[in-house]
Tab-separated table of C-alpha atoms in Angstrom:
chain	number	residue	atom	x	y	z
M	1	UNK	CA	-5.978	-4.343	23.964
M	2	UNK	CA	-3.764	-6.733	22.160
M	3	UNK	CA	-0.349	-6.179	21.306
M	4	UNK	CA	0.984	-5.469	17.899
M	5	UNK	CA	2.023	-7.754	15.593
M	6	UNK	CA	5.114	-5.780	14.831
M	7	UNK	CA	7.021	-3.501	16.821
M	8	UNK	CA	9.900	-0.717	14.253
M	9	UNK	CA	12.328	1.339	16.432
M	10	UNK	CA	14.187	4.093	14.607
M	11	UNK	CA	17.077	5.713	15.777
M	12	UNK	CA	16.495	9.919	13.905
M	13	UNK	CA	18.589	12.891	14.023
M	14	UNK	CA	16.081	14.821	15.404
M	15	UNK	CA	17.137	18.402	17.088
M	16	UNK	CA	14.402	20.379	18.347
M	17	UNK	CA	10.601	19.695	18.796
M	18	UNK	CA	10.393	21.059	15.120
M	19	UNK	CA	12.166	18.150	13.801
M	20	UNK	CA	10.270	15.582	16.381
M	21	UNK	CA	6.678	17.211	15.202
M	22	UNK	CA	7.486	16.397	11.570
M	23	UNK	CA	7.715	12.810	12.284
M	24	UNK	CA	5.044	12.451	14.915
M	25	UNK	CA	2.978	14.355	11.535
M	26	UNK	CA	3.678	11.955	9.208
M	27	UNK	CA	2.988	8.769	11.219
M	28	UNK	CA	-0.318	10.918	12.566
M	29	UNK	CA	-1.418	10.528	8.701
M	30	UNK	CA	-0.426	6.763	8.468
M	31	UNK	CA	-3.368	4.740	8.212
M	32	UNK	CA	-3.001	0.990	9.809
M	33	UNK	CA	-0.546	1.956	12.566
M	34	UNK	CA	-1.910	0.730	16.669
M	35	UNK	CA	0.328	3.041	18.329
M	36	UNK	CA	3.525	5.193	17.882
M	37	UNK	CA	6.146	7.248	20.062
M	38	UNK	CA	8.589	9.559	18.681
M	39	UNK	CA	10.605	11.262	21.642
M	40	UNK	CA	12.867	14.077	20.881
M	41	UNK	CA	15.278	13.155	24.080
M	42	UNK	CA	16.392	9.766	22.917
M	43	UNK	CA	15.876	11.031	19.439
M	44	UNK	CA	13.408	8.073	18.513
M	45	UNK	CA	10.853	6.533	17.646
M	46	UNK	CA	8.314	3.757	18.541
M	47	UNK	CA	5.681	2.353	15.786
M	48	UNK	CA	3.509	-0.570	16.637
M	49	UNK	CA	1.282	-1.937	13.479
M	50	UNK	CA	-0.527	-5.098	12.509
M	51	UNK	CA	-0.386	-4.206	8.878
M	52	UNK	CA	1.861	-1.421	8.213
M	53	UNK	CA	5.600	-2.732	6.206
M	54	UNK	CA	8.866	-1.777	7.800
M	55	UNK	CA	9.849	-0.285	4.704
M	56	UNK	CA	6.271	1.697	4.380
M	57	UNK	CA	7.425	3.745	7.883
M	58	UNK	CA	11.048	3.878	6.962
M	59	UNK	CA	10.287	5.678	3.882
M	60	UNK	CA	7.542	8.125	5.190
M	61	UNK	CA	10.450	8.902	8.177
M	62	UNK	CA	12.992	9.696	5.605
M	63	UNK	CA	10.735	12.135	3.172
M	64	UNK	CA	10.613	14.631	6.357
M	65	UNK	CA	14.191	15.071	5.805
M	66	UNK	CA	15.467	13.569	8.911
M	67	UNK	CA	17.918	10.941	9.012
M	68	UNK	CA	17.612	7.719	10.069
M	69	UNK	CA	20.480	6.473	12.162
M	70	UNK	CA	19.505	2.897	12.716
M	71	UNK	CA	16.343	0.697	12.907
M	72	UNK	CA	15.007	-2.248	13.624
M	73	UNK	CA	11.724	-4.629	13.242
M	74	UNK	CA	10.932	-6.802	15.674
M	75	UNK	CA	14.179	-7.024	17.486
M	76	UNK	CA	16.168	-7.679	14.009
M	77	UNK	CA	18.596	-4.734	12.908
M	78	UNK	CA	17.710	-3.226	10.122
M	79	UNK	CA	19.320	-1.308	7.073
M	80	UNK	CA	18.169	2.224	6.559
């Protein structure tokens, strides 16, 4: 499989595998994504897309209520 063309790390207050679930849901319903990993112990997450805008993902992270520490696309920081 070929790698993505982009690769968005987020750093997300998350607290319990409540909070963790509500992000893996929403990027679950994201159409265009090639992969993602949220992980509740480095309170992250991974999203790998061809397609999909930084801003697109930043936005669906941020209506689950969680917030977003720090991010960045492709190796650049980020605002949030």
């Amino acid at each position: 499989m070929a790698e993505a063309a982009h690769h968005y790390r987020f750093d997300i207050t998350m607290t319990c595998s409540g909070c963790s679930g509500a992000v893996e849901r929403v990027l679950k319903k994201t159409e265009g994504l090639s992969s993602y990993k949220v992980d509740l112990e480095t309170q992250s997450a991974d999203v790998y897309t061809d397609t999909v805008p930084y801003e697109t993902i930043l936005e669906k992270i941020k209506k689950t209520g969680k917030t977003v520490k720090a991010a960045e696309a492709d190796g650049t920081t980020m605002s949030v």
